[in-house]
């Protein structure tokens, strides 16, 4: 019987690789753009617009709760879309998720506020946020899977890390739009300025849609599709054979997701409400941090192509166990230089750096039968117990412990310790054969020669 492993080697088409890279980059740009403008709005304006009749602390917690709603729906979207991604291909799923995310963001910009329709306003906000999360549930995983499968061995880490360059670009664009919005008079920003921030996502959505419609399917998926003898059942197979590695990815990503969203969302409100930082200072800091994070993502991706995924991720997560306490000590000084330094390090390591390596590491962990489903389920379930509720937990800890940062730092370090241990217990996957139907295992993958043909040799 013909298998994917004994099909003739397919040469790398660099034009397809470039299109896959741009498509993955711009899709993640939209996802993070949506995320940053929503997260920043949660810290700056949503408490006033949608939760005006409760205390400032409770309103902030309520705003972050709506932020968390999106993460609750991400695994549902991941389950739904990854099923079709492994059955029908990566391309069209990525087009649909793009439209869903962009449409939900536009809808937020058109929502009536609490002052206009009362309690229905925060309910509609939650509905839109849920739609955002449902679409985003398969976005980064799909882009990472497509790009990892399109790249030749020896370049997967570098090319897949471009997904996080898109994340950095989305963060930077979101910061720039909020900088522009904050130049308005305060009353103008609260009445119509914030709406323009969300409506502006239409430009990113259209650009991403045009690029993704011209996207080619990954060569690995095409070979697997040709070799099939029966219809695939990715969700059933991942439930039967891939549970251990889904759990592995959940634990590997738990601390990373927690620290990433704490840095990008919670620290903005902490600086404003506790340290007394000028709100107008926050978007420029996010801009600087994201630009540095994009450079770090590619640098760590290239390094992982040379010395291995597990070693690079272990080094970064080990450093991030120690990061929170010194970070908060510097933030409490109120020094602009200290704040910028903390945010740059946070973005370079947690927000983009380690995730840039995950973009190739996670797809390589899973076998070809359910790669999309495995990566998506692992990342998105970890996003619920990690990043999605992290800002809300941090805000609650501040309230419980009289604005002390120590419980927050402990929470960040403990979750990262879990990710560090999970990474050390994971196999190395550098240059493994992506047409192999079996998951990666210790001592199994090895380091294949850096040629595309290595993907077709068991």
Short mmCIF file of C-alpha atoms in Angstrom, two decimals:
data_model
loop_
_atom_site.label_atom_id
_atom_site.label_comp_id
_atom_site.label_asym_id
_atom_site.label_seq_id
_atom_site.Cartn_x
_atom_site.Cartn_y
_atom_site.Cartn_z
CA UNK A 1 0.00 0.00 0.00
CA UNK A 2 1.32 3.46 -0.88
CA UNK A 3 2.11 5.68 2.06
CA UNK A 4 3.13 9.31 2.36
CA UNK A 5 6.57 8.18 3.42
CA UNK A 6 7.41 6.41 0.15
CA UNK A 7 6.02 8.97 -2.25
CA UNK A 8 8.62 10.68 -4.43
CA UNK A 9 10.23 13.67 -2.72
CA UNK A 10 8.63 16.99 -3.53
CA UNK A 11 10.98 19.91 -4.09
CA UNK A 12 10.45 23.02 -2.03
CA UNK A 13 8.58 25.73 -3.94
CA UNK A 14 9.95 28.90 -2.40
CA UNK A 15 7.12 31.04 -3.79
CA UNK A 16 4.61 28.88 -1.90
CA UNK A 17 6.69 29.08 1.24
CA UNK A 18 6.77 32.88 0.98
CA UNK A 19 2.99 33.04 0.47
CA UNK A 20 2.45 30.77 3.46
CA UNK A 21 4.75 32.95 5.55
CA UNK A 22 2.95 36.16 4.59
CA UNK A 23 -0.48 34.57 5.09
CA UNK A 24 0.43 33.28 8.54
CA UNK A 25 2.02 36.59 9.50
CA UNK A 26 -0.89 38.80 8.48
CA UNK A 27 -3.52 36.52 10.01
CA UNK A 28 -1.77 36.67 13.36
CA UNK A 29 -1.40 40.42 12.87
CA UNK A 30 -5.19 40.69 12.78
CA UNK A 31 -5.65 38.35 15.75
CA UNK A 32 -3.21 40.29 17.93
CA UNK A 33 -4.50 43.62 16.67
CA UNK A 34 -7.97 42.61 17.80
CA UNK A 35 -6.56 41.32 21.08
CA UNK A 36 -4.50 44.43 21.85
CA UNK A 37 -7.20 46.97 21.07
CA UNK A 38 -9.70 44.95 23.15
CA UNK A 39 -7.28 44.42 26.03
CA UNK A 40 -6.28 48.08 26.06
CA UNK A 41 -9.91 49.14 25.89
CA UNK A 42 -10.62 46.87 28.87
CA UNK A 43 -7.98 48.72 30.86
CA UNK A 44 -8.82 52.24 29.66
CA UNK A 45 -12.47 52.73 28.64
CA UNK A 46 -14.74 49.67 28.84
CA UNK A 47 -15.24 49.96 32.59
CA UNK A 48 -16.71 53.43 32.03
CA UNK A 49 -18.71 52.57 28.92
CA UNK A 50 -20.18 49.19 29.82
CA UNK A 51 -19.92 48.95 33.66
CA UNK A 52 -20.44 52.52 34.93
CA UNK A 53 -22.58 51.84 38.01
CA UNK A 54 -20.09 49.81 40.07
CA UNK A 55 -16.85 50.64 41.85
CA UNK A 56 -13.73 51.22 39.70
CA UNK A 57 -12.09 48.01 40.97
CA UNK A 58 -15.20 45.94 40.27
CA UNK A 59 -15.63 47.59 36.85
CA UNK A 60 -12.03 46.72 35.92
CA UNK A 61 -12.60 43.12 37.02
CA UNK A 62 -15.80 43.00 34.96
CA UNK A 63 -13.95 44.36 31.92
CA UNK A 64 -11.30 41.66 32.23
CA UNK A 65 -14.07 39.09 32.64
CA UNK A 66 -15.40 39.97 29.18
CA UNK A 67 -11.82 39.61 27.94
CA UNK A 68 -11.73 36.09 29.42
CA UNK A 69 -15.00 35.15 27.67
CA UNK A 70 -13.17 35.06 24.35
CA UNK A 71 -10.75 32.50 25.70
CA UNK A 72 -13.55 30.27 26.92
CA UNK A 73 -14.77 30.00 23.33
CA UNK A 74 -11.34 29.48 21.76
CA UNK A 75 -11.23 25.70 22.42
CA UNK A 76 -14.73 25.35 20.97
CA UNK A 77 -13.62 27.14 17.84
CA UNK A 78 -10.45 25.10 17.84
CA UNK A 79 -12.36 21.81 18.03
CA UNK A 80 -14.74 22.89 15.27
CA UNK A 81 -12.21 24.32 12.81
CA UNK A 82 -9.36 21.88 13.42
CA UNK A 83 -11.68 19.01 12.44
CA UNK A 84 -12.06 20.57 9.00
CA UNK A 85 -8.43 21.67 8.89
CA UNK A 86 -7.22 18.07 9.14
CA UNK A 87 -9.93 16.76 6.79
CA UNK A 88 -10.17 19.43 4.10
CA UNK A 89 -6.95 21.39 4.43
CA UNK A 90 -5.48 24.38 6.22
CA UNK A 91 -6.19 27.13 3.67
CA UNK A 92 -9.96 27.64 3.71
CA UNK A 93 -10.25 27.21 7.46
CA UNK A 94 -7.83 30.11 7.83
CA UNK A 95 -9.98 32.22 5.50
CA UNK A 96 -13.15 31.54 7.53
CA UNK A 97 -11.50 32.21 10.90
CA UNK A 98 -10.14 35.47 9.53
CA UNK A 99 -13.60 36.69 8.52
CA UNK A 100 -15.11 35.69 11.85
CA UNK A 101 -12.47 37.52 13.89
CA UNK A 102 -12.58 40.64 11.75
CA UNK A 103 -16.37 40.75 11.68
CA UNK A 104 -16.65 40.46 15.46
CA UNK A 105 -14.16 43.28 15.97
CA UNK A 106 -16.10 45.55 13.62
CA UNK A 107 -19.30 44.73 15.51
CA UNK A 108 -17.75 45.84 18.82
CA UNK A 109 -17.10 49.24 17.28
CA UNK A 110 -20.84 49.56 16.53
CA UNK A 111 -22.17 48.45 19.93
CA UNK A 112 -24.43 50.70 22.00
CA UNK A 113 -23.10 51.44 25.48
CA UNK A 114 -24.65 50.91 28.91
CA UNK A 115 -25.95 54.46 28.89
CA UNK A 116 -27.89 53.73 25.70
CA UNK A 117 -29.43 50.28 26.26
CA UNK A 118 -28.49 49.35 29.82
CA UNK A 119 -27.64 45.75 30.72
CA UNK A 120 -27.90 44.56 27.11
CA UNK A 121 -24.70 46.47 26.29
CA UNK A 122 -22.28 44.27 28.28
CA UNK A 123 -24.22 41.18 27.11
CA UNK A 124 -23.68 42.13 23.46
CA UNK A 125 -20.03 42.88 24.23
CA UNK A 126 -19.66 39.34 25.58
CA UNK A 127 -21.34 37.90 22.46
CA UNK A 128 -18.91 39.74 20.19
CA UNK A 129 -15.97 38.69 22.33
CA UNK A 130 -17.16 35.07 22.18
CA UNK A 131 -17.26 35.28 18.36
CA UNK A 132 -13.74 36.68 18.35
CA UNK A 133 -12.56 33.79 20.49
CA UNK A 134 -14.37 31.19 18.39
CA UNK A 135 -12.60 32.42 15.26
CA UNK A 136 -9.22 32.84 16.93
CA UNK A 137 -9.36 29.29 18.31
CA UNK A 138 -7.75 27.79 15.21
CA UNK A 139 -5.92 30.84 13.86
CA UNK A 140 -2.37 30.69 15.21
CA UNK A 141 -2.36 26.89 15.30
CA UNK A 142 -3.49 26.72 11.68
CA UNK A 143 -0.93 29.27 10.56
CA UNK A 144 1.84 27.51 12.46
CA UNK A 145 0.87 24.10 11.07
CA UNK A 146 0.66 25.36 7.49
CA UNK A 147 3.98 27.18 7.67
CA UNK A 148 5.83 24.38 9.45
CA UNK A 149 4.60 21.89 6.85
CA UNK A 150 5.56 24.21 3.99
CA UNK A 151 9.13 24.88 5.12
CA UNK A 152 12.15 22.67 4.53
CA UNK A 153 13.96 21.07 7.50
CA UNK A 154 16.58 23.40 8.88
CA UNK A 155 14.33 26.44 8.29
CA UNK A 156 11.10 25.51 10.09
CA UNK A 157 11.97 27.34 13.29
CA UNK A 158 12.87 30.54 11.47
CA UNK A 159 9.86 30.53 9.14
CA UNK A 160 7.25 29.44 11.69
CA UNK A 161 8.48 32.16 14.06
CA UNK A 162 7.23 34.70 11.51
CA UNK A 163 3.78 33.96 12.94
CA UNK A 164 4.92 35.86 16.02
CA UNK A 165 6.35 38.66 13.91
CA UNK A 166 2.74 39.03 12.84
CA UNK A 167 1.77 39.06 16.51
CA UNK A 168 4.32 41.81 17.13
CA UNK A 169 3.01 43.75 14.14
CA UNK A 170 -0.56 43.44 15.42
CA UNK A 171 0.47 44.65 18.85
CA UNK A 172 2.36 47.56 17.32
CA UNK A 173 -0.58 48.56 15.10
CA UNK A 174 -2.96 48.33 18.05
CA UNK A 175 -0.66 50.52 20.12
CA UNK A 176 -0.38 53.09 17.32
CA UNK A 177 -4.16 53.29 16.92
CA UNK A 178 -4.61 53.81 20.67
CA UNK A 179 -1.89 56.48 20.66
CA UNK A 180 -3.91 58.30 18.00
CA UNK A 181 -7.16 57.82 19.92
CA UNK A 182 -5.64 59.21 23.12
CA UNK A 183 -4.67 62.39 21.29
CA UNK A 184 -8.39 63.21 21.16
CA UNK A 185 -10.15 65.15 23.87
CA UNK A 186 -11.20 62.76 26.69
CA UNK A 187 -14.91 63.22 25.96
CA UNK A 188 -14.39 62.59 22.23
CA UNK A 189 -12.46 59.39 22.91
CA UNK A 190 -15.25 58.08 25.17
CA UNK A 191 -18.04 58.97 22.74
CA UNK A 192 -16.69 58.08 19.28
CA UNK A 193 -12.90 57.78 19.34
CA UNK A 194 -12.87 54.26 20.80
CA UNK A 195 -15.27 53.15 18.07
CA UNK A 196 -12.84 54.19 15.35
CA UNK A 197 -10.20 52.01 17.00
CA UNK A 198 -12.34 48.90 16.50
CA UNK A 199 -13.71 49.90 13.09
CA UNK A 200 -10.14 50.35 11.83
CA UNK A 201 -9.67 46.58 11.87
CA UNK A 202 -11.50 46.42 8.53
CA UNK A 203 -8.29 47.47 6.77
CA UNK A 204 -6.26 44.62 8.29
CA UNK A 205 -9.10 42.16 7.61
CA UNK A 206 -9.35 43.06 3.91
CA UNK A 207 -5.58 42.89 3.40
CA UNK A 208 -5.39 39.50 5.13
CA UNK A 209 -8.35 38.15 3.14
CA UNK A 210 -6.81 39.11 -0.21
CA UNK A 211 -3.55 37.36 0.69
CA UNK A 212 -5.15 34.23 2.11
CA UNK A 213 -7.43 33.64 -0.87
CA UNK A 214 -4.29 33.18 -2.99
CA UNK A 215 -2.72 30.77 -0.52
CA UNK A 216 -1.62 27.24 -1.53
CA UNK A 217 -2.17 24.16 0.61
CA UNK A 218 0.91 22.78 2.39
CA UNK A 219 2.87 20.13 0.44
CA UNK A 220 2.88 17.78 3.44
CA UNK A 221 -0.92 17.88 3.65
CA UNK A 222 -1.26 17.29 -0.10
CA UNK A 223 0.95 14.17 0.11
CA UNK A 224 -0.95 12.84 3.10
CA UNK A 225 -4.23 13.49 1.29
CA UNK A 226 -3.06 11.54 -1.77
CA UNK A 227 -2.00 8.57 0.37
CA UNK A 228 -5.29 8.27 2.28
CA UNK A 229 -7.27 5.07 1.98
CA UNK A 230 -10.18 6.17 4.17
CA UNK A 231 -11.71 9.47 5.34
CA UNK A 232 -9.75 11.05 8.21
CA UNK A 233 -11.27 11.43 11.68
CA UNK A 234 -8.81 13.78 13.39
CA UNK A 235 -10.79 14.46 16.56
CA UNK A 236 -11.49 10.80 17.17
CA UNK A 237 -7.86 9.89 16.52
CA UNK A 238 -6.42 12.63 18.71
CA UNK A 239 -8.77 11.49 21.50
CA UNK A 240 -7.59 7.91 21.03
CA UNK A 241 -3.88 8.34 20.36
CA UNK A 242 -2.86 11.91 21.10
CA UNK A 243 -4.17 12.67 24.60
CA UNK A 244 -0.71 12.52 26.19
CA UNK A 245 0.78 15.03 23.79
CA UNK A 246 -2.24 17.33 23.98
CA UNK A 247 -1.70 17.39 27.75
CA UNK A 248 2.01 17.97 27.14
CA UNK A 249 1.30 21.03 24.98
CA UNK A 250 -1.23 22.35 27.52
CA UNK A 251 1.39 22.23 30.29
CA UNK A 252 4.19 23.56 28.08
CA UNK A 253 2.04 26.54 27.12
CA UNK A 254 0.34 27.20 30.49
CA UNK A 255 2.98 29.45 32.05
CA UNK A 256 3.89 31.08 28.75
CA UNK A 257 0.27 32.03 28.08
CA UNK A 258 -0.17 33.26 31.65
CA UNK A 259 2.86 35.53 31.57
CA UNK A 260 2.21 36.75 28.03
CA UNK A 261 -1.31 37.99 28.73
CA UNK A 262 -0.38 39.28 32.17
CA UNK A 263 2.33 41.44 30.60
CA UNK A 264 0.26 42.64 27.68
CA UNK A 265 -3.05 43.27 29.47
CA UNK A 266 -2.85 43.26 33.26
CA UNK A 267 0.33 45.27 33.64
CA UNK A 268 -1.25 48.20 31.79
CA UNK A 269 -4.04 48.47 34.36
CA UNK A 270 -1.56 47.83 37.22
CA UNK A 271 0.66 50.69 36.07
CA UNK A 272 -2.31 53.05 35.76
CA UNK A 273 -4.31 52.13 38.87
CA UNK A 274 -1.55 51.22 41.34
CA UNK A 275 1.64 52.95 40.19
CA UNK A 276 -0.14 56.04 38.88
CA UNK A 277 1.38 55.94 35.41
CA UNK A 278 -0.08 58.30 32.80
CA UNK A 279 -2.46 56.21 30.60
CA UNK A 280 -0.98 57.85 27.50
CA UNK A 281 2.37 56.25 28.34
CA UNK A 282 1.03 52.69 27.98
CA UNK A 283 0.49 52.36 24.20
CA UNK A 284 4.02 53.63 23.34
CA UNK A 285 5.46 51.09 25.78
CA UNK A 286 3.44 48.32 24.11
CA UNK A 287 4.70 49.53 20.74
CA UNK A 288 8.36 49.40 21.78
CA UNK A 289 7.93 46.03 23.47
CA UNK A 290 6.20 44.47 20.48
CA UNK A 291 8.87 45.61 18.02
CA UNK A 292 11.60 44.11 20.19
CA UNK A 293 9.48 40.97 20.63
CA UNK A 294 9.22 40.45 16.87
CA UNK A 295 12.99 40.54 16.50
CA UNK A 296 13.35 38.12 19.42
CA UNK A 297 10.83 35.66 17.92
CA UNK A 298 12.83 35.26 14.71
CA UNK A 299 16.16 35.16 16.57
CA UNK A 300 15.01 32.37 18.88
CA UNK A 301 13.41 30.56 15.94
CA UNK A 302 16.72 30.59 14.07
CA UNK A 303 18.56 29.47 17.21
CA UNK A 304 16.14 26.55 17.63
CA UNK A 305 17.00 25.43 14.08
CA UNK A 306 20.62 25.18 15.19
CA UNK A 307 20.55 23.79 18.73
CA UNK A 308 17.06 22.29 19.03
CA UNK A 309 13.56 23.33 20.12
CA UNK A 310 13.62 21.86 23.63
CA UNK A 311 16.90 23.49 24.58
CA UNK A 312 15.83 26.98 23.51
CA UNK A 313 12.37 26.73 25.12
CA UNK A 314 13.96 25.40 28.33
CA UNK A 315 16.37 28.34 28.51
CA UNK A 316 13.61 30.91 28.03
CA UNK A 317 11.07 29.36 30.39
CA UNK A 318 13.80 28.89 33.01
CA UNK A 319 14.58 32.61 32.84
CA UNK A 320 10.88 33.48 33.03
CA UNK A 321 10.49 31.59 36.31
CA UNK A 322 12.79 34.22 37.82
CA UNK A 323 11.41 37.20 35.89
CA UNK A 324 8.24 38.30 37.78
CA UNK A 325 9.68 39.43 41.15
CA UNK A 326 12.44 41.67 39.72
CA UNK A 327 9.96 42.94 37.13
CA UNK A 328 7.47 44.15 39.73
CA UNK A 329 10.25 45.64 41.88
CA UNK A 330 11.27 47.73 38.88
CA UNK A 331 7.68 48.67 38.02
CA UNK A 332 6.98 49.90 41.54
CA UNK A 333 9.74 52.53 41.15
CA UNK A 334 7.51 54.29 38.63
CA UNK A 335 10.58 55.07 36.54
CA UNK A 336 9.73 55.30 32.83
CA UNK A 337 13.06 53.69 31.96
CA UNK A 338 12.40 50.79 34.35
CA UNK A 339 8.89 50.30 32.97
CA UNK A 340 10.12 50.21 29.37
CA UNK A 341 12.91 47.77 30.31
CA UNK A 342 10.48 45.37 32.01
CA UNK A 343 8.06 45.45 29.10
CA UNK A 344 10.82 44.90 26.53
CA UNK A 345 12.16 41.85 28.38
CA UNK A 346 8.64 40.52 28.89
CA UNK A 347 7.79 40.85 25.21
CA UNK A 348 11.11 39.42 24.02
CA UNK A 349 10.87 36.33 26.24
CA UNK A 350 7.24 35.55 27.11
CA UNK A 351 5.03 37.36 24.60
CA UNK A 352 6.87 36.60 21.37
CA UNK A 353 10.22 34.89 21.95
CA UNK A 354 9.27 31.51 23.40
CA UNK A 355 5.99 31.41 21.47
CA UNK A 356 7.97 31.92 18.28
CA UNK A 357 9.74 28.61 18.96
CA UNK A 358 6.44 26.93 19.93
CA UNK A 359 5.16 27.71 16.43
CA UNK A 360 7.42 24.98 14.99
CA UNK A 361 7.83 22.85 18.14
CA UNK A 362 4.13 22.07 18.67
CA UNK A 363 3.34 21.00 15.06
CA UNK A 364 6.45 18.79 15.07
CA UNK A 365 5.29 17.04 18.24
CA UNK A 366 2.16 15.61 16.57
CA UNK A 367 1.83 13.00 13.86
CA UNK A 368 0.33 13.78 10.47
CA UNK A 369 -3.13 12.26 11.11
CA UNK A 370 -4.30 14.91 13.55
CA UNK A 371 -1.57 17.57 13.69
CA UNK A 372 -3.89 20.55 13.31
CA UNK A 373 -6.33 19.20 15.90
CA UNK A 374 -3.58 18.29 18.39
CA UNK A 375 -1.83 21.66 18.22
CA UNK A 376 -5.11 23.57 18.41
CA UNK A 377 -6.56 21.65 21.35
CA UNK A 378 -3.34 21.85 23.33
CA UNK A 379 -2.81 25.57 22.80
CA UNK A 380 -6.40 26.67 23.23
CA UNK A 381 -7.19 24.69 26.38
CA UNK A 382 -4.01 26.07 27.92
CA UNK A 383 -5.15 29.55 26.93
CA UNK A 384 -8.25 29.16 29.11
CA UNK A 385 -6.44 28.07 32.26
CA UNK A 386 -3.50 30.31 31.42
CA UNK A 387 -3.81 33.55 29.51
CA UNK A 388 -7.56 33.95 29.28
CA UNK A 389 -8.16 34.23 33.00
CA UNK A 390 -4.72 35.56 33.94
CA UNK A 391 -5.64 39.29 33.93
CA UNK A 392 -8.80 38.51 35.93
CA UNK A 393 -6.88 36.40 38.49
CA UNK A 394 -4.19 39.06 38.81
CA UNK A 395 -6.81 41.79 39.35
CA UNK A 396 -8.51 39.62 41.98
CA UNK A 397 -5.20 38.95 43.75
CA UNK A 398 -4.49 42.67 43.89
CA UNK A 399 -7.87 43.29 45.46
CA UNK A 400 -7.47 40.46 48.00
CA UNK A 401 -3.96 41.45 49.09
CA UNK A 402 -4.23 45.25 49.26
CA UNK A 403 -2.51 45.93 45.92
CA UNK A 404 0.50 43.79 46.78
CA UNK A 405 2.29 42.49 43.71
CA UNK A 406 3.83 39.50 45.53
CA UNK A 407 0.89 37.06 45.04
CA UNK A 408 0.77 38.02 41.34
CA UNK A 409 4.50 37.35 40.93
CA UNK A 410 4.15 33.97 42.68
CA UNK A 411 1.25 33.04 40.41
CA UNK A 412 3.30 33.92 37.32
CA UNK A 413 6.38 32.01 38.48
CA UNK A 414 4.53 28.86 39.55
CA UNK A 415 2.71 28.51 36.24
CA UNK A 416 5.99 29.04 34.37
CA UNK A 417 7.68 26.38 36.52
CA UNK A 418 5.03 23.92 35.31
CA UNK A 419 5.84 24.82 31.69
CA UNK A 420 9.57 24.46 32.30
CA UNK A 421 9.16 20.96 33.78
CA UNK A 422 6.83 19.91 30.95
CA UNK A 423 9.34 21.14 28.38
CA UNK A 424 12.22 19.23 29.99
CA UNK A 425 10.09 16.06 29.85
CA UNK A 426 9.25 16.54 26.15
CA UNK A 427 11.11 15.00 23.19
CA UNK A 428 13.33 16.95 20.82
CA UNK A 429 11.62 17.34 17.43
CA UNK A 430 14.15 19.22 15.32
CA UNK A 431 13.79 18.29 11.61
CA UNK A 432 11.56 15.27 12.27
CA UNK A 433 9.64 13.69 9.39
CA UNK A 434 6.30 15.51 9.23
CA UNK A 435 4.69 12.83 7.08
CA UNK A 436 5.14 10.33 9.93
CA UNK A 437 1.70 9.45 11.27
CA UNK A 438 3.04 8.81 14.78
CA UNK A 439 3.67 11.47 17.42
CA UNK A 440 7.20 12.45 18.37
CA UNK A 441 8.87 10.38 21.09
CA UNK A 442 12.13 10.52 23.02
CA UNK A 443 14.99 9.14 20.97
CA UNK A 444 12.79 8.76 17.90
CA UNK A 445 13.06 11.94 15.86
CA UNK A 446 16.79 12.53 15.66
CA UNK A 447 18.23 15.34 13.56
CA UNK A 448 17.71 14.60 9.89
CA UNK A 449 19.91 16.05 7.16
CA UNK A 450 18.87 19.58 6.30
CA UNK A 451 17.16 18.77 2.98
CA UNK A 452 13.51 18.51 2.12
CA UNK A 453 14.04 14.86 1.21
CA UNK A 454 14.67 14.17 4.91
CA UNK A 455 10.94 14.58 5.45
CA UNK A 456 10.30 11.53 3.29
CA UNK A 457 12.74 9.14 4.92
CA UNK A 458 11.58 7.18 7.94
#
